[in-house]
Coordinates of C-alpha atoms in Angstrom, one line a residue:
M500 CA 6.1 -10.1 -14.9
F501 CA 4.7 -10.4 -11.9
A502 CA 2.1 -7.4 -13.4
R503 CA 0.7 -9.4 -16.6
L504 CA 1.3 -13.2 -14.0
G505 CA 1.1 -12.0 -10.4
T506 CA 3.5 -12.2 -7.3
D507 CA 4.2 -15.9 -7.5
V508 CA 5.4 -16.6 -10.4
P509 CA 7.8 -18.6 -10.5
L510 CA 11.2 -16.9 -9.7
E511 CA 12.5 -19.1 -12.8
A512 CA 10.7 -18.0 -15.0
V513 CA 11.6 -14.1 -14.2
A514 CA 15.2 -15.3 -14.7
Q515 CA 14.5 -17.0 -18.2
E516 CA 11.9 -13.9 -19.0
T517 CA 15.1 -11.6 -18.3
G518 CA 17.8 -13.0 -19.6
V519 CA 19.9 -14.0 -16.4
G520 CA 20.3 -16.8 -14.7
R521 CA 18.9 -17.6 -11.8
G522 CA 22.6 -16.7 -9.8
T523 CA 22.5 -13.4 -10.9
L524 CA 18.6 -13.4 -10.2
Y525 CA 19.4 -14.5 -7.0
R526 CA 22.6 -12.3 -5.9
H527 CA 20.4 -8.9 -6.8
F528 CA 17.6 -10.5 -5.5
P529 CA 18.0 -13.2 -2.5
S530 CA 14.2 -13.3 -2.4
R531 CA 10.9 -12.9 -3.5
E532 CA 9.9 -10.5 -0.6
H533 CA 13.7 -8.3 -1.9
M534 CA 12.0 -8.2 -5.6
L535 CA 8.8 -7.2 -3.9
A536 CA 10.7 -4.2 -1.7
A537 CA 12.3 -3.3 -5.0
I538 CA 8.9 -2.5 -6.6
M539 CA 7.4 -1.4 -4.0
R540 CA 10.2 1.1 -3.1
D541 CA 8.4 4.0 -5.7
N542 CA 5.0 3.3 -4.5
A543 CA 6.4 4.0 -1.1
T544 CA 8.3 6.5 -2.2
V545 CA 5.1 7.9 -4.0
L546 CA 2.7 8.0 -0.8
E547 CA 5.4 9.3 1.8
E548 CA 5.8 11.8 -0.6
K549 CA 1.6 12.5 -0.5
A550 CA 1.3 12.1 3.6
R551 CA 4.0 14.2 4.1
E552 CA 1.8 17.2 1.9
L553 CA -1.3 16.8 3.4
I554 CA 0.0 16.5 6.9
E555 CA 1.7 20.1 6.2
A556 CA -2.0 21.5 4.3
P557 CA -3.7 23.9 5.4
K558 CA -6.7 21.6 5.6
L559 CA -6.9 17.9 5.3
S560 CA -10.3 18.1 3.2
D561 CA -10.6 14.9 1.3
G562 CA -6.4 14.0 1.6
L563 CA -7.2 11.0 3.3
P564 CA -9.4 8.8 1.5
N565 CA -7.3 9.9 -1.3
W566 CA -4.0 8.7 0.2
L567 CA -6.1 5.1 0.9
R568 CA -7.3 4.7 -2.6
L569 CA -4.1 5.5 -4.0
Y570 CA -2.1 2.9 -1.4
D571 CA -5.2 0.3 -2.6
Q572 CA -4.1 1.0 -6.4
F573 CA -1.1 0.7 -5.5
A574 CA -1.1 -2.4 -3.4
T575 CA -3.3 -3.9 -6.2
D576 CA -0.6 -3.2 -9.5
F577 CA -0.2 -5.9 -9.0
P578 CA -2.3 -9.4 -9.0
G579 CA -1.4 -11.5 -5.0
M580 CA 0.3 -8.0 -4.0
S581 CA -1.5 -7.4 -1.1
A582 CA -0.6 -11.4 0.5
H583 CA 2.9 -9.9 0.7
I584 CA 2.1 -6.6 2.3
G585 CA 1.5 -8.4 6.0
G586 CA 5.8 -8.1 5.8
L587 CA 4.8 -4.5 5.8
T588 CA 4.7 -5.0 10.0
D589 CA 7.1 -7.4 10.3
D590 CA 10.4 -5.3 11.3
E591 CA 12.8 -8.0 9.9
S592 CA 11.5 -8.0 6.1
P593 CA 12.3 -6.4 2.8
L594 CA 9.1 -5.1 2.6
A595 CA 9.1 -3.1 5.3
D596 CA 12.4 -1.5 5.1
A597 CA 11.3 -0.3 1.8
C598 CA 8.4 1.1 2.9
A599 CA 9.4 2.9 6.5
P600 CA 9.4 6.0 5.5
M601 CA 5.8 5.9 3.7
K602 CA 4.5 4.1 7.2
D603 CA 5.6 7.3 9.1
S604 CA 4.0 9.7 6.9
F605 CA 1.2 7.6 7.2
S606 CA 1.2 7.7 10.8
R607 CA 2.0 10.9 11.4
L608 CA -1.7 11.4 8.7
W609 CA -3.7 9.4 10.3
D610 CA -2.3 11.5 14.0
R611 CA -4.1 14.8 12.2
A612 CA -7.1 13.1 11.0
Q613 CA -7.5 12.1 13.7
R614 CA -7.3 15.6 16.1
E615 CA -9.4 16.9 13.3
G616 CA -11.7 14.4 14.1
R617 CA -12.1 12.6 10.3
A618 CA -10.5 9.3 11.3
R619 CA -12.2 7.3 13.9
P620 CA -10.1 7.3 17.2
D621 CA -10.6 3.9 17.9
V622 CA -8.2 2.8 14.8
M623 CA -4.2 2.9 14.8
A624 CA -3.0 4.3 11.9
T625 CA -1.7 0.5 11.1
E626 CA -5.2 -0.6 11.2
A627 CA -6.3 1.5 8.5
P628 CA -5.3 0.8 5.9
R629 CA -6.2 -3.3 6.8
P630 CA -10.0 -2.9 4.3
N631 CA -8.2 -2.4 1.4
Q632 CA -5.8 -5.2 1.9
L633 CA -8.8 -7.6 2.8
L634 CA -10.6 -6.3 -0.4
A635 CA -7.2 -7.2 -2.7
E636 CA -7.3 -10.9 -1.5
G637 CA -10.8 -11.7 -2.3
P638 CA -12.3 -12.7 -5.5
G639 CA -13.5 -10.7 -8.0
D640 CA -12.4 -7.6 -10.7
R641 CA -11.1 -4.9 -8.8
Q642 CA -14.0 -2.6 -10.3
D643 CA -16.0 -4.9 -8.7
C644 CA -14.4 -4.3 -5.4
K645 CA -14.8 -0.1 -5.3
P646 CA -18.2 0.3 -3.6
Y647 CA -16.7 -1.7 -1.0
L648 CA -13.2 0.3 -0.5
N649 CA -15.9 3.4 -0.6
I650 CA -17.7 1.5 2.8
A651 CA -14.6 0.9 4.6
L652 CA -13.2 4.1 3.8
E653 CA -16.8 5.7 5.6
G654 CA -16.4 2.8 8.5
L655 CA -13.3 4.3 9.1
R656 CA -14.8 8.3 8.9
V657 CA -12.8 9.8 6.3
L658 CA -15.3 10.4 2.8
T659 CA -16.1 13.9 2.9
D660 CA -19.2 15.0 3.3
D661 CA -19.5 14.9 -0.1
Q662 CA -18.8 11.9 -0.8

């Protein structure tokens, strides 16, 4: 339902569509953030593994922009999800807990990119994905945002020479 109707769909509607009572839904997911964390956990695992793979690669090449594009894809799979990603910085948030290993791996990847001159030295790892989030929050079709994502990535100095 989140993919079809967005992350702000009433949880009562989710319970009804899944054929469970509201009490059952809330026992498993005490809040919307808990449900979103369960959804994001798999995506965060993929991102964590990709970051670790890039950290260990002999050459970083275009891995960083590819990682940020994958992050963008996952952040926009569910309309409205980007508004909840701000919870990643709140240590009490279920989203932050679900995504903590991914954030740690990306931080190490960003550090490597900075050391190799592939990322701006004045941008922290926690700030680098923010342009993706801002683009996702804006109006319009995701295809309309592609050129702007490239501009944001270029501003972070993460595009390869052939892009």
